mmCIF file of C-alpha atoms and ligand atoms in Angstrom:
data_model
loop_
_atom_site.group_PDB
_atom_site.id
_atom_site.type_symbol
_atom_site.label_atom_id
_atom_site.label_comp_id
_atom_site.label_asym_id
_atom_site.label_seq_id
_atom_site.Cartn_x
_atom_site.Cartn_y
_atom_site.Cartn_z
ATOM 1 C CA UNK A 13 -47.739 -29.910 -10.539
ATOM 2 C CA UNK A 14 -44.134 -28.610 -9.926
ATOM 3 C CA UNK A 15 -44.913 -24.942 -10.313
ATOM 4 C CA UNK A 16 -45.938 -22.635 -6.750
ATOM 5 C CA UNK A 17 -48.885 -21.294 -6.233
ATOM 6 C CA UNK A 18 -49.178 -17.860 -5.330
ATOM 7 C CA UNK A 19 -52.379 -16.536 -3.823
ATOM 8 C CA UNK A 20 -53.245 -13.142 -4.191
ATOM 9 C CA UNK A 21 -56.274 -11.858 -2.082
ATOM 10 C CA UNK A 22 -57.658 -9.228 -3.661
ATOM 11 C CA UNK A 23 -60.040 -8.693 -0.437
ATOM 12 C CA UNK A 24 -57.004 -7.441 1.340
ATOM 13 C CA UNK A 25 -56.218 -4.726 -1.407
ATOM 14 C CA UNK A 26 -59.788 -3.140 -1.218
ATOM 15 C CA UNK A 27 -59.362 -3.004 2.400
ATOM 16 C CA UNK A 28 -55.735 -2.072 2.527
ATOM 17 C CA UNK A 29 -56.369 0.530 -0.228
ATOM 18 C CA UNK A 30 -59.757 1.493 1.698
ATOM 19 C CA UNK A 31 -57.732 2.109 5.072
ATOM 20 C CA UNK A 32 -55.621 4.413 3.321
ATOM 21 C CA UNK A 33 -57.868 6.125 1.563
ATOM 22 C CA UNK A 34 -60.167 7.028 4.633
ATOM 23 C CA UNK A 35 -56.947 8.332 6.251
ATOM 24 C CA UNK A 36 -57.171 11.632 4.398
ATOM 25 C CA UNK A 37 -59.597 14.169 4.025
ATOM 26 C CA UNK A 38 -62.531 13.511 1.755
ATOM 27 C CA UNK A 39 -61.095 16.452 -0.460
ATOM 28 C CA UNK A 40 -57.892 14.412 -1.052
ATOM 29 C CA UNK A 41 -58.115 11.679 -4.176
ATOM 30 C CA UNK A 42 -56.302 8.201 -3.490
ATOM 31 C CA UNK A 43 -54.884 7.115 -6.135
ATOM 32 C CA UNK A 44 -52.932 3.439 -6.638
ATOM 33 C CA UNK A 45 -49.237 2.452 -7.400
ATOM 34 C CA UNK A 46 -49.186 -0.370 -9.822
ATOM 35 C CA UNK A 47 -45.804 -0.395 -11.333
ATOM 36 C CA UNK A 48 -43.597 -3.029 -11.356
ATOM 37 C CA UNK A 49 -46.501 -5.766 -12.045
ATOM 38 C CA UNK A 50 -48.128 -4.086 -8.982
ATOM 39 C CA UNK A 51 -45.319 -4.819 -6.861
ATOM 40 C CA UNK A 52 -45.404 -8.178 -8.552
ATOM 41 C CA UNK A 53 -48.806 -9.510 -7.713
ATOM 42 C CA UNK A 54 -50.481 -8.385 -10.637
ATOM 43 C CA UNK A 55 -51.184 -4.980 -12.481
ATOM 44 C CA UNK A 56 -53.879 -6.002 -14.602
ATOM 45 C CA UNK A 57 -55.857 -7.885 -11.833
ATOM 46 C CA UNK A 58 -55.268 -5.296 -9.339
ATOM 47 C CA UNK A 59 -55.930 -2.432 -11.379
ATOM 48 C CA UNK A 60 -59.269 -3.727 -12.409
ATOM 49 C CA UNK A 61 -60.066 -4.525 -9.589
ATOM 50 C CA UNK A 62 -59.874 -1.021 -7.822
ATOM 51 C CA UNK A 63 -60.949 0.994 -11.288
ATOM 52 C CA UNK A 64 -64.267 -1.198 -10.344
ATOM 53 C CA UNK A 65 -64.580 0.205 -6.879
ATOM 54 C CA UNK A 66 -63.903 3.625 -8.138
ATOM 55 C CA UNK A 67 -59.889 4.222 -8.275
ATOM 56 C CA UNK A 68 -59.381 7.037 -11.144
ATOM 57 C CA UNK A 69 -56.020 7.349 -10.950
ATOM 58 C CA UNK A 70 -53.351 4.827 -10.985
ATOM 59 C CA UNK A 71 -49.280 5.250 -11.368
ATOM 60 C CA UNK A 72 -46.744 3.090 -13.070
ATOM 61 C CA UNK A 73 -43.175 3.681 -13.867
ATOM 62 C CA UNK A 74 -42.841 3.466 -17.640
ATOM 63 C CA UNK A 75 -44.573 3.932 -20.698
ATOM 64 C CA UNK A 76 -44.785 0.202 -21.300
ATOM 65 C CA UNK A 77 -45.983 -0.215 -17.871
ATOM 66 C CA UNK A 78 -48.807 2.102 -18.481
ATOM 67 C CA UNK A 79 -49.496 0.725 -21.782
ATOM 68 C CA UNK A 80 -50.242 -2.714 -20.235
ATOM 69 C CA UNK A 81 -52.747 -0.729 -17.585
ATOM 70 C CA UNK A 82 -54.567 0.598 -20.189
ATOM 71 C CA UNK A 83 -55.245 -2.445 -21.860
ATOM 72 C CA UNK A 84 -56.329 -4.058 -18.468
ATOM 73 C CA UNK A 85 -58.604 -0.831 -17.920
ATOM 74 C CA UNK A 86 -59.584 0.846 -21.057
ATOM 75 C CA UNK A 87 -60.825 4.326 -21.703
ATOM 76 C CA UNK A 88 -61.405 6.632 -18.634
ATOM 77 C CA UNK A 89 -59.201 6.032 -15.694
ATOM 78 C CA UNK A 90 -55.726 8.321 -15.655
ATOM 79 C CA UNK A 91 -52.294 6.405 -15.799
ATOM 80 C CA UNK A 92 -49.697 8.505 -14.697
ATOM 81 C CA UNK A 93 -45.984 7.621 -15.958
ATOM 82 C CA UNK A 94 -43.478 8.405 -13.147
ATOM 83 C CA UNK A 95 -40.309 8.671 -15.540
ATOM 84 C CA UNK A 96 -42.242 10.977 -18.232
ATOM 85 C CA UNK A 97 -41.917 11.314 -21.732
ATOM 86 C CA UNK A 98 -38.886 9.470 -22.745
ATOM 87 C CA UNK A 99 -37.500 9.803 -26.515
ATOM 88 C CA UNK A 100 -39.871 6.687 -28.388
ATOM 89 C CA UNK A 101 -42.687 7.111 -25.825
ATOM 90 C CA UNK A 102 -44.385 9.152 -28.118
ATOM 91 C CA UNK A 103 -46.948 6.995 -29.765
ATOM 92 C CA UNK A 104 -47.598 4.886 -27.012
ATOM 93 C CA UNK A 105 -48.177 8.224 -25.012
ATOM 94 C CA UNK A 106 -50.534 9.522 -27.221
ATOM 95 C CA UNK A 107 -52.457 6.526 -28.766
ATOM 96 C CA UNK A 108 -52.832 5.268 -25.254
ATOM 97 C CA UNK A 109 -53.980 8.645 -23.193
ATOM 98 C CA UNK A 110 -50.770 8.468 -20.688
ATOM 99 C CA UNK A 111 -50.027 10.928 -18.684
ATOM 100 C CA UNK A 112 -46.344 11.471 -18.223
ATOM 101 C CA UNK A 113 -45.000 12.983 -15.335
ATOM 102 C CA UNK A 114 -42.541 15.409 -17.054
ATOM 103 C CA UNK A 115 -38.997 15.221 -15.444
ATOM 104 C CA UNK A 116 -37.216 18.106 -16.887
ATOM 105 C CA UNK A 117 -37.180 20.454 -19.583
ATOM 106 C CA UNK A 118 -36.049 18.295 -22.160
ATOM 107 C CA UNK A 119 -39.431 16.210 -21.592
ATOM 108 C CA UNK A 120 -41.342 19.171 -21.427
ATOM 109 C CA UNK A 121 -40.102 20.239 -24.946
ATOM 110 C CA UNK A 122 -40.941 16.518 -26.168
ATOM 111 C CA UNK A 123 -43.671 16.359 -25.085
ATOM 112 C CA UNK A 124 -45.616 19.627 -26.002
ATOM 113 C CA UNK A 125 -44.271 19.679 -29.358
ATOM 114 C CA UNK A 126 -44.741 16.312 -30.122
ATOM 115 C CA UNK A 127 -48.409 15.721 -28.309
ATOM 116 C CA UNK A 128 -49.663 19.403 -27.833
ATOM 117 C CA UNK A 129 -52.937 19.626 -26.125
ATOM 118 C CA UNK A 130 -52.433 15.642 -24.898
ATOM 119 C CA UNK A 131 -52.013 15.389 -21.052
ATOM 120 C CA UNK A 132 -49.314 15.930 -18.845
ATOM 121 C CA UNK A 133 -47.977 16.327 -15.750
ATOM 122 C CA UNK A 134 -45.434 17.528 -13.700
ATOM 123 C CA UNK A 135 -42.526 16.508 -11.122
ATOM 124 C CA UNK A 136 -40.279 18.585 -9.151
ATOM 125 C CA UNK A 137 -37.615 17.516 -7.347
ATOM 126 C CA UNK A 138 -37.765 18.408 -3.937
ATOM 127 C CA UNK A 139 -34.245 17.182 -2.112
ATOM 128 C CA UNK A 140 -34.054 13.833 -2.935
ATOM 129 C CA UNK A 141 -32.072 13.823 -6.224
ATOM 130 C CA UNK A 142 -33.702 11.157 -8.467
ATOM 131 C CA UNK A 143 -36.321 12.630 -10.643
ATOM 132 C CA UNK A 144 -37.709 15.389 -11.269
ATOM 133 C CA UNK A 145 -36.990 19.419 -12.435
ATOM 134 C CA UNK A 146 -35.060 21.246 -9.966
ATOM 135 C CA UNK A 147 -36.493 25.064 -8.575
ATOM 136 C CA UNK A 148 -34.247 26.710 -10.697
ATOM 137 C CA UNK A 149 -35.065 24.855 -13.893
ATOM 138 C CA UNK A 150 -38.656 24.724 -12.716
ATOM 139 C CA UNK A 151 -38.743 28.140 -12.272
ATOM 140 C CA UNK A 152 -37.438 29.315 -16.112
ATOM 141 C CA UNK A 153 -40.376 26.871 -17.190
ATOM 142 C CA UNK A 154 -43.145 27.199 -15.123
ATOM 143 C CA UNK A 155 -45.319 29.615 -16.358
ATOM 144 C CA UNK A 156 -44.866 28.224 -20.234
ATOM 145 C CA UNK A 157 -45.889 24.878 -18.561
ATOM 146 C CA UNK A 158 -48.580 26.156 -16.614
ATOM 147 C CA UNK A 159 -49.761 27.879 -19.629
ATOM 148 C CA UNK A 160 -50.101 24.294 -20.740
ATOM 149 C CA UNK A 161 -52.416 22.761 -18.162
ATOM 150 C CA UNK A 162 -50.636 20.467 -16.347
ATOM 151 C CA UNK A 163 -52.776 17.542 -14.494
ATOM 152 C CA UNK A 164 -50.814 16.798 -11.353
ATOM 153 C CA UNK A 165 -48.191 18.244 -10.418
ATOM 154 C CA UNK A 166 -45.696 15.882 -7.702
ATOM 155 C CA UNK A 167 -42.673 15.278 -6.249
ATOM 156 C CA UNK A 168 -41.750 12.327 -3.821
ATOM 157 C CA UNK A 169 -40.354 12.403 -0.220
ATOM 158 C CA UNK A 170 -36.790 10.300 0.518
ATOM 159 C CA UNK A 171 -37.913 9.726 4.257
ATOM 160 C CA UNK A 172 -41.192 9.109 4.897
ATOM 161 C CA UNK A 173 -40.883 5.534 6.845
ATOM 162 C CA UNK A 174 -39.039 7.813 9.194
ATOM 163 C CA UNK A 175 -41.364 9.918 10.927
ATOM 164 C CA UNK A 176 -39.219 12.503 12.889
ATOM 165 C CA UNK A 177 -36.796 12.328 10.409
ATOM 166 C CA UNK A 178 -36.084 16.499 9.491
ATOM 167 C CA UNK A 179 -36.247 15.790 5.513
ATOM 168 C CA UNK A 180 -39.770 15.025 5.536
ATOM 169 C CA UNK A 181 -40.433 18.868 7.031
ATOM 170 C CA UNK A 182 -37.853 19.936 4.468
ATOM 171 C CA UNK A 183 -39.382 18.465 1.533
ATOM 172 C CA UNK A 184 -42.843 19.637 2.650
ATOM 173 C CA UNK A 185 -41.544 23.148 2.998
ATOM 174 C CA UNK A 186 -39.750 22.982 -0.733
ATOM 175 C CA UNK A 187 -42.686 21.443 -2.200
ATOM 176 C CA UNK A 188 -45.025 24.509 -1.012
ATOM 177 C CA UNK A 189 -42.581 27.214 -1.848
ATOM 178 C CA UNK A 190 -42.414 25.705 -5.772
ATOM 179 C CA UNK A 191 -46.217 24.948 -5.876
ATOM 180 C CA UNK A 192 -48.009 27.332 -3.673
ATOM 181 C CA UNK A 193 -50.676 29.660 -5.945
ATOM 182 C CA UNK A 194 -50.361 27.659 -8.369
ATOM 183 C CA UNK A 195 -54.066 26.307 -9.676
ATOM 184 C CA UNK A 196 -52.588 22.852 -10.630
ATOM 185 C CA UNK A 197 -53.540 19.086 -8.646
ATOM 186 C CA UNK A 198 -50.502 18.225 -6.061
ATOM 187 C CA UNK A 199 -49.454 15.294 -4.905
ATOM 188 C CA UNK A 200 -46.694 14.324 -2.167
ATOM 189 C CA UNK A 201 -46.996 11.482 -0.592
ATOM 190 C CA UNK A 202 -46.379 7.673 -1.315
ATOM 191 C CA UNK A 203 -47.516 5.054 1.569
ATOM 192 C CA UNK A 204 -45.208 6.779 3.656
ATOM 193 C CA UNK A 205 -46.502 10.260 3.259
ATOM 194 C CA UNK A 206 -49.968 9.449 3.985
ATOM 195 C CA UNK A 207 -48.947 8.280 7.416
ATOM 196 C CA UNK A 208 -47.689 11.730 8.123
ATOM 197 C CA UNK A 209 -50.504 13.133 8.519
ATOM 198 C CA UNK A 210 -52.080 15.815 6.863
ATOM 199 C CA UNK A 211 -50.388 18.619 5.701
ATOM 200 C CA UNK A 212 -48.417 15.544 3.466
ATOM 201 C CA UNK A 213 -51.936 14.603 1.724
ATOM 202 C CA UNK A 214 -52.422 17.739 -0.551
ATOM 203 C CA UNK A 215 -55.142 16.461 -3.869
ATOM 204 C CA UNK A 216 -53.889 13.327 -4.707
ATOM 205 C CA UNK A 217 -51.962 10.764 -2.651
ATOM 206 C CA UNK A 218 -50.210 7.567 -4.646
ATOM 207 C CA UNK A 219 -49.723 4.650 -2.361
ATOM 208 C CA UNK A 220 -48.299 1.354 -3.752
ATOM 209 C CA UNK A 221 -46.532 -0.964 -1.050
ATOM 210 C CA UNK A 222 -49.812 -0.251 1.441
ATOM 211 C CA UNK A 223 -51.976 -1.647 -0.372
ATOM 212 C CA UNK A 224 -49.855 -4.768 -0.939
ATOM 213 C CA UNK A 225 -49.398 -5.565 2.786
ATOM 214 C CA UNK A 226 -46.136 -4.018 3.743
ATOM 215 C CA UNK A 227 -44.644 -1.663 5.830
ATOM 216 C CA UNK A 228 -44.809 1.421 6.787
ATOM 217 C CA UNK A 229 -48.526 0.681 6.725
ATOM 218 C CA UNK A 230 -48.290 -1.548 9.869
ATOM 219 C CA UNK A 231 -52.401 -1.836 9.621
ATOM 220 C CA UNK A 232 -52.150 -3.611 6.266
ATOM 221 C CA UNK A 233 -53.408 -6.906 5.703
ATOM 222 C CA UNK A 234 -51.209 -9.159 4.664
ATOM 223 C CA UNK A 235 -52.170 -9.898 0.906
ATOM 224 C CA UNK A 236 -50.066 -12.773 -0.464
ATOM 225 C CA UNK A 237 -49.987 -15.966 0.411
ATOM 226 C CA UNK A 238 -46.708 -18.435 -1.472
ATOM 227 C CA UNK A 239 -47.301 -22.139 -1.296
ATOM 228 C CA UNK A 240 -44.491 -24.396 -2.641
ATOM 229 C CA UNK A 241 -45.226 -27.689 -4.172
ATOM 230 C CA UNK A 242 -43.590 -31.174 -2.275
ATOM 231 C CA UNK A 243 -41.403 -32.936 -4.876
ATOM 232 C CA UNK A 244 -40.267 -35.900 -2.627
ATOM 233 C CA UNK A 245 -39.605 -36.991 0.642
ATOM 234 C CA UNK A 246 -36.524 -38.948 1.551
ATOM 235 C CA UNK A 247 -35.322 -40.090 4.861
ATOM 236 C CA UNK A 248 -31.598 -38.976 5.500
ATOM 237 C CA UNK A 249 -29.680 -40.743 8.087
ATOM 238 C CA UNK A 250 -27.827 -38.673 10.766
ATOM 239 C CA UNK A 251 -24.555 -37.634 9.565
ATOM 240 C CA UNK A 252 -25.384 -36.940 5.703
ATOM 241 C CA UNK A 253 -25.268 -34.107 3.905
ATOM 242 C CA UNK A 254 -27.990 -32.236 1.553
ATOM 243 C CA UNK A 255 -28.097 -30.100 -1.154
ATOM 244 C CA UNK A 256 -24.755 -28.103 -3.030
ATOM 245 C CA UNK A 257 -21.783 -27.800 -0.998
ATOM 246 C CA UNK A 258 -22.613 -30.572 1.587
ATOM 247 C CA UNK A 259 -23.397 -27.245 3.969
ATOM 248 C CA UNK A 260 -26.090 -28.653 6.042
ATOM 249 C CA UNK A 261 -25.539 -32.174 7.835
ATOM 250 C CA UNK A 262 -28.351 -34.225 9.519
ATOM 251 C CA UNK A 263 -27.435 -34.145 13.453
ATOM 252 C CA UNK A 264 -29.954 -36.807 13.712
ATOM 253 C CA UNK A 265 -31.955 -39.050 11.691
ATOM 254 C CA UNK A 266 -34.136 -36.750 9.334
ATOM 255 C CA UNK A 267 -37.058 -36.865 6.794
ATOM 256 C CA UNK A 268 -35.837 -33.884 4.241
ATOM 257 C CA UNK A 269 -39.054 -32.082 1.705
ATOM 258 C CA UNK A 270 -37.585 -31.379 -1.563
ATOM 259 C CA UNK A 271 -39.904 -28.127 -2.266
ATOM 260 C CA UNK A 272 -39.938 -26.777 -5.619
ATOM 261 C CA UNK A 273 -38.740 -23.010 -6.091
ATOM 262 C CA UNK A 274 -35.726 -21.706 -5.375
ATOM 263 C CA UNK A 275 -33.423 -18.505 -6.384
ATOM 264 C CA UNK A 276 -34.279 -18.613 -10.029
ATOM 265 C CA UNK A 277 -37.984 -17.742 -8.375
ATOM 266 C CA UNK A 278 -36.602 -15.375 -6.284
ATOM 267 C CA UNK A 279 -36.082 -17.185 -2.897
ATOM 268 C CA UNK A 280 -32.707 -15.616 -2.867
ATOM 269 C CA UNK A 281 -29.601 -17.767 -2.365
ATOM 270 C CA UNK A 282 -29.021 -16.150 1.151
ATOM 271 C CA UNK A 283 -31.890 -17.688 2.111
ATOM 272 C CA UNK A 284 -30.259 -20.578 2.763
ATOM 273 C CA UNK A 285 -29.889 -22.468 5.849
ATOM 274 C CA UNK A 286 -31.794 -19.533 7.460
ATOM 275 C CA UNK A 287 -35.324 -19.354 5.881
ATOM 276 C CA UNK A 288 -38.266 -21.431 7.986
ATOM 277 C CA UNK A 289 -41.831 -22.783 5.927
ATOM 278 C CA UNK A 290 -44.601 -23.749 7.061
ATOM 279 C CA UNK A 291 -47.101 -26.190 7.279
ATOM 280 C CA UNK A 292 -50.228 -25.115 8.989
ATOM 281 C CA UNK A 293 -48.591 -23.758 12.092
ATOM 282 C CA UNK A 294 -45.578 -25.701 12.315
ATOM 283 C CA UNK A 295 -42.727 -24.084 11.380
ATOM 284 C CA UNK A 296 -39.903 -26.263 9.135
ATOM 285 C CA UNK A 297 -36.371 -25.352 8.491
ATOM 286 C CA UNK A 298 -35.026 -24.969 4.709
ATOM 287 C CA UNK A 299 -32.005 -26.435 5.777
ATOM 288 C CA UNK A 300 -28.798 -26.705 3.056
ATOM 289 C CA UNK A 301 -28.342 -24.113 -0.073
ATOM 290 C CA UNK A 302 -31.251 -22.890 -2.167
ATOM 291 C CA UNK A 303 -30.521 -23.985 -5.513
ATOM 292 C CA UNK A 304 -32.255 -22.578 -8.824
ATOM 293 C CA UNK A 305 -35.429 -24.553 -8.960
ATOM 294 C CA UNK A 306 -35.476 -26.429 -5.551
ATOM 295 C CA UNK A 307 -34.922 -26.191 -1.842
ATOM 296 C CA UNK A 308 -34.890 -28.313 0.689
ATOM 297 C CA UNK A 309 -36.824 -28.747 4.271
ATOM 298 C CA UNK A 310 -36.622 -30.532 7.626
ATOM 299 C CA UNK A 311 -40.048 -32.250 7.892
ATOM 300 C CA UNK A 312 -38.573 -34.323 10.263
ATOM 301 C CA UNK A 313 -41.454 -33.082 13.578
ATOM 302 C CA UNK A 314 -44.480 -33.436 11.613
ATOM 303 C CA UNK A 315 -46.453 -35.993 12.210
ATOM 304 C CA UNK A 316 -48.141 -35.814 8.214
ATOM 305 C CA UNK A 317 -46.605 -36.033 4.996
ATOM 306 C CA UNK A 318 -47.056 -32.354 3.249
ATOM 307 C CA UNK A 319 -48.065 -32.150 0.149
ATOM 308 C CA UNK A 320 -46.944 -28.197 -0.229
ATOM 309 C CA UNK A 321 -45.203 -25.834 2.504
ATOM 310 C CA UNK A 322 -45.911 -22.122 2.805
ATOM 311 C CA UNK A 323 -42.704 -19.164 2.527
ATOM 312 C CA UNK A 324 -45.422 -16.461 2.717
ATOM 313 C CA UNK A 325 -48.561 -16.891 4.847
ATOM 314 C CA UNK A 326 -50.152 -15.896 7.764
ATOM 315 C CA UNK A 327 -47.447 -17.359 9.978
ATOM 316 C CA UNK A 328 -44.485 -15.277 7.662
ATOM 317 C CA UNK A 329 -45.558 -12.264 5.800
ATOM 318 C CA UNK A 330 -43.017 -10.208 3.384
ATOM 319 C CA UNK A 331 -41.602 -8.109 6.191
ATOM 320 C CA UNK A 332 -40.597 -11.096 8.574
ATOM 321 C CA UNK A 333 -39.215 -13.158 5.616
ATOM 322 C CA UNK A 334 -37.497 -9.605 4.268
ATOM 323 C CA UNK A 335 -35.779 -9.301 7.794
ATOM 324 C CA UNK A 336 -34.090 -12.450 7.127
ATOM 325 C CA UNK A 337 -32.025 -11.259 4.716
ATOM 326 C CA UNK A 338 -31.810 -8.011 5.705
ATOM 327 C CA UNK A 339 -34.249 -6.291 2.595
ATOM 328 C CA UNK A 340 -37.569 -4.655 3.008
ATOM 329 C CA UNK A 341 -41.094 -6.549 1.768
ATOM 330 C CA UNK A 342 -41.262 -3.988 -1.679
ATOM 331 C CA UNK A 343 -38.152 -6.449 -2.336
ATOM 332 C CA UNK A 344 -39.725 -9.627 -1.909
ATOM 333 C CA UNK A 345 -42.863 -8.932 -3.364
ATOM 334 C CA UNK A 346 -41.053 -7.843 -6.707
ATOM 335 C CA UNK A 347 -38.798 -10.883 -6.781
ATOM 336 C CA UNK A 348 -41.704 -13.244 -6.632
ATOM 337 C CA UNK A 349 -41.020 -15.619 -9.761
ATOM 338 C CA UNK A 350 -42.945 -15.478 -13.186
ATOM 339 C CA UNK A 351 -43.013 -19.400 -12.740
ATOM 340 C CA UNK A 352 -45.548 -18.852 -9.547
ATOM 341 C CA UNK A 353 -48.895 -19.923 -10.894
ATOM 342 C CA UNK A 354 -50.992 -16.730 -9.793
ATOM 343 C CA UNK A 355 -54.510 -17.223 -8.237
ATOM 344 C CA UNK A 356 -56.741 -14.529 -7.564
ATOM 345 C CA UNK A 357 -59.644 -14.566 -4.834
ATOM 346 C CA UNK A 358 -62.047 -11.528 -3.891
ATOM 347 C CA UNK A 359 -62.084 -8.130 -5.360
ATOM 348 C CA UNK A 360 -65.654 -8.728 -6.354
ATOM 349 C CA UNK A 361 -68.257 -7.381 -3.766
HETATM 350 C C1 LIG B 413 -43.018 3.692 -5.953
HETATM 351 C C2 LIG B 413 -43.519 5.098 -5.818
HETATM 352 C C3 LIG B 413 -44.669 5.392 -5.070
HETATM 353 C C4 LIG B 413 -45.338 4.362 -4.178
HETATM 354 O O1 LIG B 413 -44.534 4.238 -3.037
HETATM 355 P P1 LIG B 413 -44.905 3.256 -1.826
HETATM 356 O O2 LIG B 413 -43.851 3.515 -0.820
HETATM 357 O O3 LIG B 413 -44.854 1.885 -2.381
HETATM 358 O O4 LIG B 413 -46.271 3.620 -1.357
HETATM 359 C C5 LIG B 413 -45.174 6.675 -5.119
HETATM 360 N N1 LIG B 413 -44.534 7.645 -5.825
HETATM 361 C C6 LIG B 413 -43.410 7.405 -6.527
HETATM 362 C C7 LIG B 413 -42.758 8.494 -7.275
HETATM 363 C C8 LIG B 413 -42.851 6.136 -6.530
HETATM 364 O O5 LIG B 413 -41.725 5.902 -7.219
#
């Protein structure tokens, strides 16, 4: 079989999600990120998998998104839709019980004339300029909106991998000043946020890359493992070249593993001639360009013939193979291909 296989433990998401959850106060709710395909691993798998071990509130991006969590979840859990009510969200929104996160008062007016009495929530923007109303435009609407029953009402924090970093105290203090007294859910923090301790945690908190194995949670388990498939083997005399662009030449005599994945399964181009796999323990350079469907690997020190090679393992997790190219592990674990034949283990007890 030419097609990777991507293992997804789904032992390491209770526990990552589990960590997280018992680092805030028993009053605050964890919630769980699965947009984006959770991160690419799996929304429908993941979600089920934490509804079962009593996640009530999950958070995707778009309607769509949401819609898709639904059907993986049915009735009863809350899906939260980070870029609100959007002009043709309207029947998905209310056939499907999604709450959307209302952005600004254009989405407010959608949405309660459109779906009055369905549920909603609200974001604020608190400094960092992406989504979410504003204080002044928060402000003219508020108590009409409050009047309205919001769920959850949120805003998300630019810094939080940074620590000490003064926007974090900023954002806090904005957040309070547009919130306080107000009998309404709140939510702040992300993975990030959590880590800040807890005057971040407020009711709800909604990590997403935590609970897939990547930093800032430096505790996570590492949850996905990327094997890639042996093609052929070919012995490749010193002083011949390999792949596009003759860029890499044997300095010595060398077996080369054609391995098959490559950019179009998003093992990005500048991966090449820098990128190292694995077999077991041994590490083995991708040597030459990464080309759509295929790279290619000095197997040359092992003492076996491999039948696959791992890019993600225990030996290289997303952050160390991010670093390579200078992007962060939410990258990686979004890029990973629709070709990669997903396998699922744990998630049960
Ligand atoms: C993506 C996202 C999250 C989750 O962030 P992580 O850093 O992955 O934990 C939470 N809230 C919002 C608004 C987001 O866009």
């Amino acid at each position: 079989m030419a097609t990777a296989s991507l293992r997804i433990d789904l032992d390491a998401v209770l526990a990552n999600w589990r960590a997280l959850d018992a680092m805030t106060s028993a009053a605050t709710e964890t919630g769980a990120v699965v947009k984006a395909n959770s991160y690419g691993l799996g929304a429908a798998q993941v979600a089920r998998m934490l509804a079962r071990h009593g996640v009530r509130k999950f958070f995707v991006a778009a309607t769509e998104e949401g819609a898709a969590v639904r059907q993986a979840l049915g009735e009863g859990p809350e899906i939260f839709v980070f870029s609100g009510h959007m002009a043709g969200d309207t029947e998905m929104v209310g056939d499907l019980a999604l709450t959307p996160m209302l952005n600004s008062v254009e989405q407010v007016t959608r949405h309660l004339e459109a779906l009055p009495g369905a549920p909603f929530g609200v974001q604020l923007d608190t400094g960092m300029n992406r989504l979410g109303m504003e204080a002044a435009e928060w402000q003219a609407v508020a108590p009409m909106v409050l009047g309205a029953g919001p769920k959850l009402i949120m805003s998300h924090l630019a810094c939080s991998d940074e620590p000490a970093h003064p926007m974090n105290a900023q954002q806090l203090a904005a957040f309070r000043a547009m919130t306080d007294g107000m009998d309404v859910p709140r939510s702040l923090s992300a993975t990030g946020g959590i880590l800040l301790g807890p005057d971040y945690h407020f009711d709800v908190t909604r990590p997403g890359i935590g609970l897939y194995g990547g930093l800032p949670f430096t505790e996570a388990q590492s949850v996905a493992t990327l094997s890639l498939p042996v093609v052929q083997i070919r012995d490749v005399p010193a002083g011949e070249t390999v792949g596009y662009s003759n860029t890499w030449t044997a300095s010595r005599d060398s077996r080369i593993a054609t391995v098959a994945a490559g950019y179009a399964d998003g093992l990005t181009r500048r991966l090449s001639s820098v990128a190292t796999l694995y077999h077991g323990a041994t590490p083995c350079p991708l040597v030459g360009r990464v080309s759509m469907d295929l790279i290619t690997v000095d197997v040359t020190d092992l003492t076996e013939v491999p039948r696959s090679l791992d890019i993600l393992g225990p030996h290289q997790g997303i952050e160390a193979l991010a670093e390579l190219t200078g992007t962060i592990g939410y990258e990686i674990l979004t890029s990973l291909g629709a070709r990669y034949q997903r396998h699922y283990a744990g998630g049960q007890a």
